């Protein structure tokens, strides 16, 4: 099978395209009646869906993977373990699922990129959900040790009370865009037109 498009996406770190490339290629191969179960890059395919936060598609793909592949390719099961944690909303243990497996060279890049992306998503979630949070809970959500988690959020303007080991969240200022009502624009145009004539 020609996985050149997938290999190119991985080489250029276009990880957001991986799931779509795999889905399209899988449909193409299936329509040709070719058997591909053992050599299909299921782990990459699963992680591709997880990377773009499409857990439903990852779950559907997991159900389609033959049992023989699940049993013979531990990386496939490790990829789905990340998906399971996301599916059941056990957000704090996603990083644990990532760290507890030694990923193949082909998967290392996309898994590392997902880990960074996931840390950013969790930070944004903490930012919107909390005004104060313990260093310990922050470390769990960010997948870091307590010192690294505290340093990470301090760089984003949060403050720490070392006595209570609590962090105070610094809310980001949101620039609001003022929407122009089309009827107001029409009235303004008519007014300017009236002034000129």
GROMACS .gro file of C-alpha atoms in nm:
model
  197
    1UNK     CA    1   0.000   0.000   0.000
    2UNK     CA    2   0.115   0.350  -0.077
    3UNK     CA    3   0.119   0.554   0.243
    4UNK     CA    4   0.317   0.840   0.088
    5UNK     CA    5   0.048   1.105   0.158
    6UNK     CA    6   0.032   0.996   0.523
    7UNK     CA    7   0.411   0.984   0.555
    8UNK     CA    8   0.436   1.329   0.401
    9UNK     CA    9   0.177   1.471   0.645
   10UNK     CA   10   0.369   1.320   0.936
   11UNK     CA   11   0.704   1.445   0.804
   12UNK     CA   12   0.572   1.800   0.764
   13UNK     CA   13   0.391   1.783   1.100
   14UNK     CA   14   0.054   1.840   0.933
   15UNK     CA   15  -0.108   1.636   1.207
   16UNK     CA   16  -0.448   1.796   1.160
   17UNK     CA   17  -0.466   1.623   0.818
   18UNK     CA   18  -0.374   1.271   0.933
   19UNK     CA   19  -0.726   1.148   1.020
   20UNK     CA   20  -0.873   1.273   0.693
   21UNK     CA   21  -0.591   1.118   0.488
   22UNK     CA   22  -0.635   0.784   0.665
   23UNK     CA   23  -1.016   0.792   0.635
   24UNK     CA   24  -1.001   0.870   0.264
   25UNK     CA   25  -0.736   0.607   0.194
   26UNK     CA   26  -0.923   0.346   0.400
   27UNK     CA   27  -1.241   0.406   0.198
   28UNK     CA   28  -1.045   0.388  -0.127
   29UNK     CA   29  -0.875   0.060  -0.032
   30UNK     CA   30  -1.201  -0.090   0.096
   31UNK     CA   31  -1.381   0.001  -0.227
   32UNK     CA   32  -1.115  -0.187  -0.421
   33UNK     CA   33  -1.177  -0.496  -0.207
   34UNK     CA   34  -0.819  -0.508  -0.081
   35UNK     CA   35  -0.755  -0.661   0.262
   36UNK     CA   36  -0.540  -0.434   0.474
   37UNK     CA   37  -0.599  -0.532   0.837
   38UNK     CA   38  -0.249  -0.624   0.951
   39UNK     CA   39  -0.055  -0.351   0.775
   40UNK     CA   40  -0.294  -0.061   0.829
   41UNK     CA   41  -0.148   0.216   1.052
   42UNK     CA   42  -0.431   0.193   1.306
   43UNK     CA   43  -0.238   0.362   1.587
   44UNK     CA   44  -0.161   0.667   1.371
   45UNK     CA   45  -0.519   0.668   1.243
   46UNK     CA   46  -0.661   0.665   1.597
   47UNK     CA   47  -0.422   0.933   1.718
   48UNK     CA   48  -0.508   1.142   1.411
   49UNK     CA   49  -0.872   1.150   1.520
   50UNK     CA   50  -0.773   1.216   1.880
   51UNK     CA   51  -0.544   1.500   1.768
   52UNK     CA   52  -0.832   1.686   1.604
   53UNK     CA   53  -1.055   1.611   1.903
   54UNK     CA   54  -1.285   1.381   1.704
   55UNK     CA   55  -1.335   1.119   1.973
   56UNK     CA   56  -1.654   0.983   1.816
   57UNK     CA   57  -1.466   0.887   1.498
   58UNK     CA   58  -1.180   0.742   1.702
   59UNK     CA   59  -1.429   0.531   1.896
   60UNK     CA   60  -1.597   0.414   1.576
   61UNK     CA   61  -1.259   0.323   1.427
   62UNK     CA   62  -1.164   0.132   1.744
   63UNK     CA   63  -1.478  -0.078   1.711
   64UNK     CA   64  -1.387  -0.163   1.348
   65UNK     CA   65  -1.032  -0.276   1.426
   66UNK     CA   66  -1.007  -0.657   1.417
   67UNK     CA   67  -0.943  -0.825   1.751
   68UNK     CA   68  -0.631  -0.990   1.609
   69UNK     CA   69  -0.481  -0.644   1.544
   70UNK     CA   70  -0.577  -0.516   1.890
   71UNK     CA   71  -0.406  -0.817   2.046
   72UNK     CA   72  -0.093  -0.818   1.827
   73UNK     CA   73  -0.025  -0.441   1.814
   74UNK     CA   74   0.003  -0.294   2.165
   75UNK     CA   75   0.049   0.057   2.022
   76UNK     CA   76  -0.306   0.044   1.885
   77UNK     CA   77  -0.441  -0.034   2.231
   78UNK     CA   78  -0.220   0.238   2.382
   79UNK     CA   79  -0.360   0.491   2.134
   80UNK     CA   80  -0.714   0.391   2.222
   81UNK     CA   81  -0.633   0.421   2.593
   82UNK     CA   82  -0.585   0.795   2.533
   83UNK     CA   83  -0.917   0.802   2.346
   84UNK     CA   84  -1.091   0.615   2.629
   85UNK     CA   85  -0.971   0.869   2.885
   86UNK     CA   86  -1.106   1.148   2.668
   87UNK     CA   87  -1.432   0.961   2.603
   88UNK     CA   88  -1.506   0.917   2.974
   89UNK     CA   89  -1.385   1.272   3.043
   90UNK     CA   90  -1.104   1.156   3.272
   91UNK     CA   91  -0.901   1.452   3.155
   92UNK     CA   92  -0.637   1.437   3.426
   93UNK     CA   93  -0.523   1.086   3.327
   94UNK     CA   94  -0.478   1.154   2.954
   95UNK     CA   95  -0.113   1.252   3.005
   96UNK     CA   96  -0.063   0.937   3.211
   97UNK     CA   97  -0.192   0.729   2.919
   98UNK     CA   98   0.050   0.911   2.688
   99UNK     CA   99   0.352   0.863   2.917
  100UNK     CA  100   0.301   0.499   3.007
  101UNK     CA  101   0.370   0.368   2.654
  102UNK     CA  102   0.696   0.374   2.456
  103UNK     CA  103   0.571   0.506   2.122
  104UNK     CA  104   0.722   0.395   1.791
  105UNK     CA  105   0.926   0.650   1.595
  106UNK     CA  106   0.634   0.685   1.351
  107UNK     CA  107   0.392   0.780   1.633
  108UNK     CA  108   0.627   0.984   1.854
  109UNK     CA  109   0.585   1.312   1.667
  110UNK     CA  110   0.206   1.315   1.653
  111UNK     CA  111   0.174   1.194   2.014
  112UNK     CA  112   0.413   1.466   2.136
  113UNK     CA  113   0.226   1.728   1.934
  114UNK     CA  114  -0.106   1.605   2.074
  115UNK     CA  115   0.036   1.618   2.428
  116UNK     CA  116   0.135   1.984   2.382
  117UNK     CA  117  -0.199   2.068   2.223
  118UNK     CA  118  -0.383   1.889   2.500
  119UNK     CA  119  -0.187   2.078   2.767
  120UNK     CA  120  -0.289   2.403   2.599
  121UNK     CA  121  -0.655   2.292   2.586
  122UNK     CA  122  -0.648   2.197   2.954
  123UNK     CA  123  -0.489   2.531   3.044
  124UNK     CA  124  -0.767   2.713   2.858
  125UNK     CA  125  -1.025   2.495   3.036
  126UNK     CA  126  -0.874   2.578   3.375
  127UNK     CA  127  -0.864   2.943   3.275
  128UNK     CA  128  -1.236   2.949   3.199
  129UNK     CA  129  -1.353   2.722   3.482
  130UNK     CA  130  -1.160   2.836   3.789
  131UNK     CA  131  -1.077   3.150   3.977
  132UNK     CA  132  -0.854   2.959   4.222
  133UNK     CA  133  -0.719   2.605   4.202
  134UNK     CA  134  -0.461   2.404   4.393
  135UNK     CA  135  -0.117   2.349   4.249
  136UNK     CA  136  -0.174   1.974   4.283
  137UNK     CA  137  -0.496   1.979   4.073
  138UNK     CA  138  -0.335   2.209   3.817
  139UNK     CA  139  -0.044   1.965   3.782
  140UNK     CA  140  -0.287   1.676   3.725
  141UNK     CA  141  -0.473   1.859   3.451
  142UNK     CA  142  -0.159   1.985   3.278
  143UNK     CA  143   0.023   1.651   3.304
  144UNK     CA  144   0.322   1.803   3.481
  145UNK     CA  145   0.487   1.780   3.818
  146UNK     CA  146   0.377   2.048   4.064
  147UNK     CA  147   0.681   2.274   4.016
  148UNK     CA  148   0.654   2.269   3.637
  149UNK     CA  149   0.278   2.330   3.651
  150UNK     CA  150   0.322   2.625   3.889
  151UNK     CA  151   0.594   2.773   3.667
  152UNK     CA  152   0.380   2.722   3.356
  153UNK     CA  153   0.080   2.911   3.495
  154UNK     CA  154   0.294   3.178   3.661
  155UNK     CA  155   0.434   3.257   3.315
  156UNK     CA  156   0.074   3.322   3.211
  157UNK     CA  157   0.021   3.578   3.487
  158UNK     CA  158  -0.136   3.359   3.754
  159UNK     CA  159  -0.035   3.416   4.116
  160UNK     CA  160   0.050   3.163   4.384
  161UNK     CA  161  -0.005   3.156   4.759
  162UNK     CA  162   0.276   2.931   4.880
  163UNK     CA  163   0.119   2.889   5.224
  164UNK     CA  164  -0.207   2.740   5.095
  165UNK     CA  165  -0.049   2.606   4.771
  166UNK     CA  166  -0.334   2.768   4.579
  167UNK     CA  167  -0.313   2.944   4.245
  168UNK     CA  168  -0.520   3.246   4.153
  169UNK     CA  169  -0.620   3.241   3.789
  170UNK     CA  170  -0.556   3.551   3.583
  171UNK     CA  171  -0.847   3.582   3.345
  172UNK     CA  172  -0.756   3.683   2.993
  173UNK     CA  173  -0.903   4.005   2.869
  174UNK     CA  174  -1.127   3.933   2.577
  175UNK     CA  175  -1.146   4.188   2.302
  176UNK     CA  176  -1.506   4.217   2.198
  177UNK     CA  177  -1.585   4.297   1.843
  178UNK     CA  178  -1.873   4.534   1.793
  179UNK     CA  179  -2.117   4.410   1.534
  180UNK     CA  180  -2.270   4.668   1.305
  181UNK     CA  181  -2.641   4.633   1.255
  182UNK     CA  182  -2.719   4.641   0.879
  183UNK     CA  183  -3.024   4.862   0.939
  184UNK     CA  184  -2.807   5.117   1.121
  185UNK     CA  185  -2.561   5.112   0.833
  186UNK     CA  186  -2.846   5.173   0.590
  187UNK     CA  187  -2.973   5.470   0.795
  188UNK     CA  188  -2.621   5.613   0.818
  189UNK     CA  189  -2.580   5.581   0.441
  190UNK     CA  190  -2.913   5.755   0.381
  191UNK     CA  191  -2.822   6.032   0.627
  192UNK     CA  192  -2.483   6.093   0.459
  193UNK     CA  193  -2.652   6.087   0.119
  194UNK     CA  194  -2.910   6.342   0.242
  195UNK     CA  195  -2.632   6.571   0.375
  196UNK     CA  196  -2.444   6.563   0.044
  197UNK     CA  197  -2.750   6.645  -0.166
   0.00000   0.00000   0.00000
